[in-house]
XYZ file of C-alpha atoms in Angstrom:
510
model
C -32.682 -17.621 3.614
C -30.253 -20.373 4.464
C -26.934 -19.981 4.088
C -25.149 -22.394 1.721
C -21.867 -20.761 0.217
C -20.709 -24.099 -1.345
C -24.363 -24.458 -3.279
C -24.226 -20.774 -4.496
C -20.461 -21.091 -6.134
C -21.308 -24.565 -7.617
C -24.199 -23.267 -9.702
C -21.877 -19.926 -10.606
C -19.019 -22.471 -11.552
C -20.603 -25.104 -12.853
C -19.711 -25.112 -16.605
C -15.865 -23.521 -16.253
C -14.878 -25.346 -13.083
C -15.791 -28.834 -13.201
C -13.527 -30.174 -10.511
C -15.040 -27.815 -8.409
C -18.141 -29.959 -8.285
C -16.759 -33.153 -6.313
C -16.992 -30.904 -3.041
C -20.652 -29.674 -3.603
C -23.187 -30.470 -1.520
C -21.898 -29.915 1.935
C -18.271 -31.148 3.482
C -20.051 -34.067 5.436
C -21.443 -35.999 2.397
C -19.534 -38.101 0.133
C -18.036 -36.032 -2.738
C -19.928 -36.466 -6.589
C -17.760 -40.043 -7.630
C -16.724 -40.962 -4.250
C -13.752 -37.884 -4.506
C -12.223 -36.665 -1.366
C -12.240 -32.788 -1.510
C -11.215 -30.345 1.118
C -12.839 -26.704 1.229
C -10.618 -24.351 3.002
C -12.289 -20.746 3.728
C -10.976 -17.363 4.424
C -11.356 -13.472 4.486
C -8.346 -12.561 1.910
C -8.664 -12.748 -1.723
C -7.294 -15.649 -3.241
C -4.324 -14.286 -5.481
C -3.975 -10.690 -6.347
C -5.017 -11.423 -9.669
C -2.559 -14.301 -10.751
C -1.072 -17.315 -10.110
C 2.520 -16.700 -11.338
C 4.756 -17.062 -8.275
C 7.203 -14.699 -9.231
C 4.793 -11.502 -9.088
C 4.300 -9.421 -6.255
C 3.606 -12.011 -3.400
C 1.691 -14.275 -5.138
C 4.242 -17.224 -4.587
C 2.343 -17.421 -1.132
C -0.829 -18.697 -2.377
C 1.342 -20.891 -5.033
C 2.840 -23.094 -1.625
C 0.052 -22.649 0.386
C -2.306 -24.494 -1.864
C 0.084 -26.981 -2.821
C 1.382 -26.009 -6.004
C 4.774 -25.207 -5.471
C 7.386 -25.618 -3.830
C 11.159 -24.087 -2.977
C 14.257 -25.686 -2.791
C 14.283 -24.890 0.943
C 11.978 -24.533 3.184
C 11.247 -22.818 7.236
C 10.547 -25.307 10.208
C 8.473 -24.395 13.140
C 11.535 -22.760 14.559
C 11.902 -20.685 11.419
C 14.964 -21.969 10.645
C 15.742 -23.253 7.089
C 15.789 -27.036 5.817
C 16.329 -28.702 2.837
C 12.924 -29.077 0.698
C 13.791 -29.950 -3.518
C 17.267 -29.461 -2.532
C 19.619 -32.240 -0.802
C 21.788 -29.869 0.456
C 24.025 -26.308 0.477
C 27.444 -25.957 1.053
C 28.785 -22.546 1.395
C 31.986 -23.000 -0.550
C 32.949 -19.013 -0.034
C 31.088 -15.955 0.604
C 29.779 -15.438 -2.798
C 29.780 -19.085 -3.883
C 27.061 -21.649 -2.849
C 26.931 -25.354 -4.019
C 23.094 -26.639 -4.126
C 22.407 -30.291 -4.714
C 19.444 -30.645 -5.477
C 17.105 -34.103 -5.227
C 17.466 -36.435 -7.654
C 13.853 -37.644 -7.994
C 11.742 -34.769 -8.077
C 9.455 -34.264 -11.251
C 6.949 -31.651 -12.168
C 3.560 -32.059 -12.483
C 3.579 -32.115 -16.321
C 5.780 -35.571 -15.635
C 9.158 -33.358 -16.695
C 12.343 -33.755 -14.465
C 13.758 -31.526 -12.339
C 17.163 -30.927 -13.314
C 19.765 -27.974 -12.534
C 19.225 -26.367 -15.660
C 15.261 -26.041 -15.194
C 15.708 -24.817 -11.548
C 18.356 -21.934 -13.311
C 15.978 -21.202 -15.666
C 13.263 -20.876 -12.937
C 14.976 -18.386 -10.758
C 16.275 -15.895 -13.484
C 12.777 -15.726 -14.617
C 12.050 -14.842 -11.045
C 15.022 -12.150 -11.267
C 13.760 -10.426 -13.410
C 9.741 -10.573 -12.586
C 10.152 -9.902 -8.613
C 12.094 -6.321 -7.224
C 12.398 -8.573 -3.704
C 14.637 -11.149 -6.180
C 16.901 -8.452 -7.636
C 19.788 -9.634 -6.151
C 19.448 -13.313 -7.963
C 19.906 -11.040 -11.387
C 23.530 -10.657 -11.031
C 24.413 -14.279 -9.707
C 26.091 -16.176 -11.962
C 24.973 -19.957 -12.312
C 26.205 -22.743 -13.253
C 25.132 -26.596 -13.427
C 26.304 -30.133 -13.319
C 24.760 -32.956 -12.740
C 22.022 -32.709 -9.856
C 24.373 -29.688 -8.275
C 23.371 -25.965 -8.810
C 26.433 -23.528 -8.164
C 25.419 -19.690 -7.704
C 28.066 -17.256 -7.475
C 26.153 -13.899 -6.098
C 28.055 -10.562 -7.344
C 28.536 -9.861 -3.578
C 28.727 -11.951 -0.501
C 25.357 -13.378 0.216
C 24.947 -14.815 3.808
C 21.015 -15.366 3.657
C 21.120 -16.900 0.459
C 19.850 -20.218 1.732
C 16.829 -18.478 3.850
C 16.285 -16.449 0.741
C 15.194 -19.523 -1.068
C 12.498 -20.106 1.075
C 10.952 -17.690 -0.045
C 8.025 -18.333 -2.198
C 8.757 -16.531 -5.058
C 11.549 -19.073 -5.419
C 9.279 -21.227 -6.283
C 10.000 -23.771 -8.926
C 8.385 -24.107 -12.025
C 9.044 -25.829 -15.709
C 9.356 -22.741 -17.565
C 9.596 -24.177 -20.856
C 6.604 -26.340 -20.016
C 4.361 -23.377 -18.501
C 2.019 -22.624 -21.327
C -0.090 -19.899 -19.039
C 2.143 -18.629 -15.655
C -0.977 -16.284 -14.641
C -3.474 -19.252 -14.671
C -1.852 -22.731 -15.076
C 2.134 -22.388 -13.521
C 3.700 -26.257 -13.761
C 5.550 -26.829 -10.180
C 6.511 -29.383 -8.226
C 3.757 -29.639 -5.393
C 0.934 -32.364 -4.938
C -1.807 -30.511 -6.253
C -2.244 -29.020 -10.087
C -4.265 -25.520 -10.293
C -7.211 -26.443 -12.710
C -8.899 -22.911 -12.534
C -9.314 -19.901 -10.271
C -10.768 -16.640 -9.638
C -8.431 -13.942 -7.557
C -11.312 -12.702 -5.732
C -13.142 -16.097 -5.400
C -12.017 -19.040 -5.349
C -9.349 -21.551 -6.639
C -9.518 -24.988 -7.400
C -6.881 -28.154 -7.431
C -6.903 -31.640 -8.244
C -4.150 -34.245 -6.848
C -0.876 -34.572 -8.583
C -0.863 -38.492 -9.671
C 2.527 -38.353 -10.463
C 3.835 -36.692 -7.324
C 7.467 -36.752 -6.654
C 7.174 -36.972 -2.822
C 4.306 -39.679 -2.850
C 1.134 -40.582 -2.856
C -1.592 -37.598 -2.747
C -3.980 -38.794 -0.011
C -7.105 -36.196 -1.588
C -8.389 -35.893 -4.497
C -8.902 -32.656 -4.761
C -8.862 -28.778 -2.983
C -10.172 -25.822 -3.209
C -9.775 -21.940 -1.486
C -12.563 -19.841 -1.437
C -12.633 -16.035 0.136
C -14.882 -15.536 2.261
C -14.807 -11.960 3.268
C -17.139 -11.987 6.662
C -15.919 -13.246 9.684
C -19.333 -14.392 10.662
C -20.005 -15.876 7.206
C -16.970 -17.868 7.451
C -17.947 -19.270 10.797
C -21.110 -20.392 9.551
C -20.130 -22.123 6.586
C -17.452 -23.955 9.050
C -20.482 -24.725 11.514
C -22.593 -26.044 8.852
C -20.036 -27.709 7.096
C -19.728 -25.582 3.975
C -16.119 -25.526 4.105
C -13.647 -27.754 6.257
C -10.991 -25.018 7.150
C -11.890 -21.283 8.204
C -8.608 -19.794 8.532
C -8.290 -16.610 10.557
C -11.200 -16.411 12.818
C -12.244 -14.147 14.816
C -11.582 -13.843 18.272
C -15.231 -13.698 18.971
C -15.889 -16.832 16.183
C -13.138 -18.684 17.499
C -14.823 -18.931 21.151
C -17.740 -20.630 19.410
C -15.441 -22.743 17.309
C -13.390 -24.265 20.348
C -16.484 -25.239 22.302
C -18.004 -27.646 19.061
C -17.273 -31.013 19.083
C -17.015 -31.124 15.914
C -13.976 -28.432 15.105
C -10.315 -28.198 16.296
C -9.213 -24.550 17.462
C -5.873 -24.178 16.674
C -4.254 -20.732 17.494
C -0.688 -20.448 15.696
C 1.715 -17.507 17.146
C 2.825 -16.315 13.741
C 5.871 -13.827 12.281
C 3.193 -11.529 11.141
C 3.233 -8.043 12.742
C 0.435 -5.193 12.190
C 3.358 -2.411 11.000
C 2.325 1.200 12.098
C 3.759 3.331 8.714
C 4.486 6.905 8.942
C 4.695 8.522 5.207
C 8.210 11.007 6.212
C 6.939 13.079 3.419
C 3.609 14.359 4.767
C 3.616 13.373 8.177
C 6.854 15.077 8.798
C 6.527 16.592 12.457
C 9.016 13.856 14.582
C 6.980 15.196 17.273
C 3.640 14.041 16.561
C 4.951 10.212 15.225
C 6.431 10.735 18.714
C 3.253 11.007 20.227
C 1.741 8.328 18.257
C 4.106 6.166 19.270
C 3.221 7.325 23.395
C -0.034 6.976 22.836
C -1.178 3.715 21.624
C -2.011 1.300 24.577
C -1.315 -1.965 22.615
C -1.543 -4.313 25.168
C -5.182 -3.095 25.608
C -5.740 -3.909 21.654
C -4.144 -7.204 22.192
C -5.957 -8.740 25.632
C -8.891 -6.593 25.003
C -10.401 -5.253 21.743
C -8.764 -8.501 19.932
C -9.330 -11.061 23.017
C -5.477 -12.502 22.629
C -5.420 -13.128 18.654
C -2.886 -10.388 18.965
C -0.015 -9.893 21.163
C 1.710 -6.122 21.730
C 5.103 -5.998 20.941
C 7.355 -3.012 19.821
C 9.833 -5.092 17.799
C 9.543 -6.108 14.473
C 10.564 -9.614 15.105
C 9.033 -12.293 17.768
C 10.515 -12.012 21.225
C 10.912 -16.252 20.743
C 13.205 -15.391 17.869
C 16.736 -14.254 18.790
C 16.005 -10.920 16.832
C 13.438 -9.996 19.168
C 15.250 -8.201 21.458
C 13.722 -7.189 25.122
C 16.480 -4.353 25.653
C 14.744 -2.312 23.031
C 14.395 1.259 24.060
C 10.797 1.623 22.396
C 8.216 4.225 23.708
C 5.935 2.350 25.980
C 2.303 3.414 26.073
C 2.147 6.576 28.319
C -0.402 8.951 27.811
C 0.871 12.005 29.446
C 4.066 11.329 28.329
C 2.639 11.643 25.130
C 0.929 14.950 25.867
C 3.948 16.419 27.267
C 5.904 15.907 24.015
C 2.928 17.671 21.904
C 3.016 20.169 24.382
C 6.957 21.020 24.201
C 6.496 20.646 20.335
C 3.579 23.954 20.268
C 0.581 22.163 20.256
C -1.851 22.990 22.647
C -5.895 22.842 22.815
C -7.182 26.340 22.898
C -10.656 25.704 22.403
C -11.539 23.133 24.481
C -12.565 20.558 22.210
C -10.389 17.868 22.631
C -8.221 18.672 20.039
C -4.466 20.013 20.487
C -4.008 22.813 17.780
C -1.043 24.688 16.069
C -0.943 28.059 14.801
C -4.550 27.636 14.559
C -4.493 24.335 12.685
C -6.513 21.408 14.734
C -4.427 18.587 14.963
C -5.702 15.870 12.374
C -4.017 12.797 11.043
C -5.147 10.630 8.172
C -4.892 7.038 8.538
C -5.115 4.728 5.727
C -6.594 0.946 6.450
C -7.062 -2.073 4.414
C -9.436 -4.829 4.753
C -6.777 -7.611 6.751
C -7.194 -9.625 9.538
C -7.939 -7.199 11.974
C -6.710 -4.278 10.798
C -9.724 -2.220 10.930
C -10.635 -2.963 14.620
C -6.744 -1.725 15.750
C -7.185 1.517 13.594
C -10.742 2.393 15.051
C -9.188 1.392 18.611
C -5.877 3.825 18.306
C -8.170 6.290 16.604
C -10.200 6.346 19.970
C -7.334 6.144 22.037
C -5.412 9.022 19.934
C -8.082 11.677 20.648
C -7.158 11.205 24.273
C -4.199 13.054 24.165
C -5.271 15.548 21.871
C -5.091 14.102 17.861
C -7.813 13.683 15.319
C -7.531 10.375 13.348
C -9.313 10.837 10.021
C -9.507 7.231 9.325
C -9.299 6.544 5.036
C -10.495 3.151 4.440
C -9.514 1.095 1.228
C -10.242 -2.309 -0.044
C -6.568 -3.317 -0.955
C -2.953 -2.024 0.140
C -2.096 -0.711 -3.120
C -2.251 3.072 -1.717
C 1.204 2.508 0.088
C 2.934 2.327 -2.788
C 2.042 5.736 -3.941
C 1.999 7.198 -0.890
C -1.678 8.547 -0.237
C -1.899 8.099 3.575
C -0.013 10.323 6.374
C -0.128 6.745 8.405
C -1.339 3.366 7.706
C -1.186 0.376 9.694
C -0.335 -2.404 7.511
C -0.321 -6.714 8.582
C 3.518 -8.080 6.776
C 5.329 -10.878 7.465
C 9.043 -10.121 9.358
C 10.910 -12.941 8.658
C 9.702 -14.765 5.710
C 12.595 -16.361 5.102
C 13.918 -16.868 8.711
C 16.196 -13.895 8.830
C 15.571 -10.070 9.633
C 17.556 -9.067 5.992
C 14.816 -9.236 3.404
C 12.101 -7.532 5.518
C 14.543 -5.531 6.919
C 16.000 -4.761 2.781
C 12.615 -3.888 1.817
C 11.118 -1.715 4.389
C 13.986 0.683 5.453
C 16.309 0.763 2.268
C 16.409 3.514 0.347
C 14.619 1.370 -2.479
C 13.172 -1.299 -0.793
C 9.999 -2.256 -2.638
C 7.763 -1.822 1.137
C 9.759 1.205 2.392
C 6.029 3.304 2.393
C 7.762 5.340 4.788
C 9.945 6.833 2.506
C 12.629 6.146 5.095
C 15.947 7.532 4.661
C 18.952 6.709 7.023
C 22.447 7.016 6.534
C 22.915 4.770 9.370
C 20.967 2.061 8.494
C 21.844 2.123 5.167
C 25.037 1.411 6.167
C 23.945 -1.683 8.655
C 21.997 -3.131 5.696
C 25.153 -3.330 3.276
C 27.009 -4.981 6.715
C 24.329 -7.583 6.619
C 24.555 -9.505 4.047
C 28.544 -9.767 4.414
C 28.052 -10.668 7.894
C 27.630 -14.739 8.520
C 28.642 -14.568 12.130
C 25.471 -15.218 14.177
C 25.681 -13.121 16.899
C 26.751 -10.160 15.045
C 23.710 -10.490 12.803
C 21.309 -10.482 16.266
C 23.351 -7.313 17.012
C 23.124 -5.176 13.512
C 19.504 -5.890 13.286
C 18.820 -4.754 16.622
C 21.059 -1.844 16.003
C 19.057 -1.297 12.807
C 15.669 -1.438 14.837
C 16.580 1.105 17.583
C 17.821 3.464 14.931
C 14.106 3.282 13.105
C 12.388 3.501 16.800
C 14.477 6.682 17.374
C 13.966 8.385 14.056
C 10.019 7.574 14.493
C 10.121 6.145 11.363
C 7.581 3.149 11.730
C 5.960 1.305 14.758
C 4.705 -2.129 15.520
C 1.447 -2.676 17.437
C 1.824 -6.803 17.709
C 2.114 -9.866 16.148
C -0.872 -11.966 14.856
C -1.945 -15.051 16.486
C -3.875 -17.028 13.640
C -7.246 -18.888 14.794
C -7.758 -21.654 12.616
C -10.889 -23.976 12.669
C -10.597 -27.097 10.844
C -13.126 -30.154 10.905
C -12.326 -33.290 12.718
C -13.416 -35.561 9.734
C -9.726 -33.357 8.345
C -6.310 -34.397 9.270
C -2.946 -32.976 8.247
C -3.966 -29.387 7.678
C -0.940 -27.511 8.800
C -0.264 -23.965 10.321
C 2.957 -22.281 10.765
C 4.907 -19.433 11.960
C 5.742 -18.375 8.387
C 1.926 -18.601 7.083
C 3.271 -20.470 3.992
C 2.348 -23.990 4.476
C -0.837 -25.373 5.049
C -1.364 -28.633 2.631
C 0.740 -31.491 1.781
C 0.750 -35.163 -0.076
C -0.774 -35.924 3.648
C -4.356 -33.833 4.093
C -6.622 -35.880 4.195
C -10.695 -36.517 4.998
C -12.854 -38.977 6.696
């Protein structure tokens, strides 16, 4: 049977998503009314189950389909720049003057004023752990200025409201947060489905201008080879995250661009300290997986090795890391001096009559799956048995049922190392799966936020990382290189470093 995704969710749609119907009938032909309507494609779900921007991580999908937007945002060199705001002035360490634009409205025609954006991010304080630090500020407002006085010195505040749970909305004019949130962007959400698809129509009224489509829509699309063919036969317009072997078809069409996008976005190695808690074996781990070979080889350069959290382009990333290099015998050695040893000849290194076995939990992610089944291989080399546990979502970190998990995270989604940083390796940092404990780098992580010196940041973070490395407590296999295949009757579609922004006022089809 032919495949025709776009056919298949029009007739499932047809009576609850109306809008939905401009873009049936294939991405080449004119949309139903004469409506311009791009169909971006991709393998993740499309929420986790809401809209709201100020749960979980959902704030994401809130920018990234034009929705909403922050009051700052990251450039290309992941640095922070003004977005609804005019301006910050850091007027002492724990006081920090925002002005904010003075012609931005919502979508529901409402103005933007100091008192809604307030409003906006002490509702986030108190829905999103990662925003806890906003529910002590004290905030004030006059005019078009916002003043926020943070409990404690606050040097990332700025790069903190990039952050897309910062998003803006009119909370006294959002009737339904989970399913219709009122922001700022240049689309309006007119219906979704988190595991399916979600639909927008322009924004007449935009703030920033005038809204070149009419209308866009996400759909998941969990097969890499499904979501290559409904780019090929135009289906969809956008197929984000390809796969390496997809994305060697895409570049040689003439009728796609291939646009590969270095991104922030690691593939984080987790050890749980509570049941994997031999240092010896995460030390071994750590020997033992040839990531370079999963980067050129197994993943054909959409990943590339690194043992740093952070992007050796960023200052963070720092080359004089003392991380344990692949080295096989090395990694042997260390089981060896630890008491393992295989007695039986079956490949398998054993202690007091236990085999060696490790479980590893996986999640369906970009390419998590093909790393796990690679280091699983490459692990029974030197002597350990990867049990691998596979799940459809990430929500067994949180409670800990995995001895190690590889998991794909954004490092510096606001610009800086401090929130990633915060949340992984402090003591209750809402992704420290590890169940990391440190007095050391619990004490580095109260430094950084009272530190607004540059170069002593670059230094306390790398300090912070070598301290992890040592203790074993994570890894990082490499950073994600995004393969992105858009249409050449598109222009405008964006990709980034961050993985937040992808549509504006200016996307746009032939």
């Amino acid at each position: 049977m032919k495949f025709n995704f776009r056919k298949a969710l029009c007739a499932a749609l047809m009576v609850a998503l109306p809008v939905s119907l401009a873009g049936c009938g294939g991405s080449d032909a004119p949309a139903a009314g004469g409506k311009k309507i791009v169909h971006v494609g991709g393998t993740v779900a499309v929420t986790s189950g809401t809209m709201d921007p100020a749960k979980d991580w959902n704030g994401w999908y809130a920018v990234r389909y034009g929705v909403g937007e922050t009051l700052f945002r990251l450039d290309n060199e992941m640095k922070a720049q003004p977005w609804l705001a005019e301006k910050a002035e850091n007027i002492e360490p724990t006081v920090w003057r925002i002005t904010l634009k003075d012609n931005v409205t919502f979508s529901n025609g409402e103005k933007m004023t100091a008192e809604k954006v307030i409003e906006s991010l002490k509702r986030t304080a108190e829905t999103n752990d990662r925003a806890a630090w906003l529910k002590d500020a004290v905030f004030t407002a006059e005019g078009n200025v916002l003043t926020i006085k943070t409990k404690e010195s606050y040097a990332t505040l700025v790069n903190d409201l990039c952050d897309p749970y910062a998003v803006i909305l009119d909370v006294a004019g959002t009737k339904d947060f989970d399913n219709a949130p009122i922001g700022t962007g240049p689309f309006i959400l007119t219906a979704f489905d988190s595991e399916k698809s979600a639909v927008m129509e322009k924004n007449a009224t935009y703030w920033g201008g005038e809204v070149k489509l009419d209308g866009l829509e996400y759909t998941r699309i969990a097969d890499f080879n499904t979501l290559a063919t409904a780019l090929q036969s135009g289906e969809i317009d956008v197929a984000l995250d390809l796969s390496p072997e997809t994305a060697e078809t895409i570049a040689k069409s003439d009728k796609h661009t291939l646009v590969k996008t270095p991104q922030s976005r690691t593939y984080q190695l987790y050890f749980n300290l509570e049941k994997l808690t031999d240092p010896a074996v995460r030390e071994a781990i750590m020997y033992g997986v040839d990531k370079k070979t999963i980067g050129d080889n197994v993943l054909k350069g959409a990943m590339t090795a690194s043992g740093s959290a952070f992007l050796a382009a960023t200052p963070f990333g720092d080359p004089a890391l003392k991380i344990r290099a692949f080295d096989a015998e090395k990694a042997k050695a260390v089981l060896a001096a630890a008491g393992y040893a295989d007695s039986d000849g079956d490949g398998i290194v054993e202690k007091n009559g236990k085999p060696l076995t490790v479980q590893m939990g996986v999640y369906k992610r970009l390419f998590n799956e093909n790393i796990t089944t690679e280091m699983q291989a490459q692990l029974k080399k030197i002597g350990i048995n990867v049990e691998i546990v596979p799940h459809e979502k990430a929500n067994y970190l949180k409670p800990g049922d995995f001895e190690m998990s590889l998991y794909s995270v954004v490092t510096m989604p606001t610009g800086d190392p401090y929130a990633f940083l915060r949340d992984t390796m402090s003591e209750k940092g809402a992704a420290n799966f590890s169940r990391y404990h440190s007095p050391a780098v619990q004490g580095m992580l109260a430094e950084l936020p009272n530190t607004f010196d540059f170069d002593k940041r670059v230094a306390l973070v790398n300090r912070i990382q070598q301290q992890a490395i040592d203790d074993g407590a994570m890894d990082f296999i490499g950073f994600n290189n995004m393969l992105t295949g858009i249409s050449k009757n598109v222009t405008g579609f964006l990709t980034s470093p961050s993985d937040y922004y992808q549509v504006s006022k200016d996307l746009d089809k032939k």
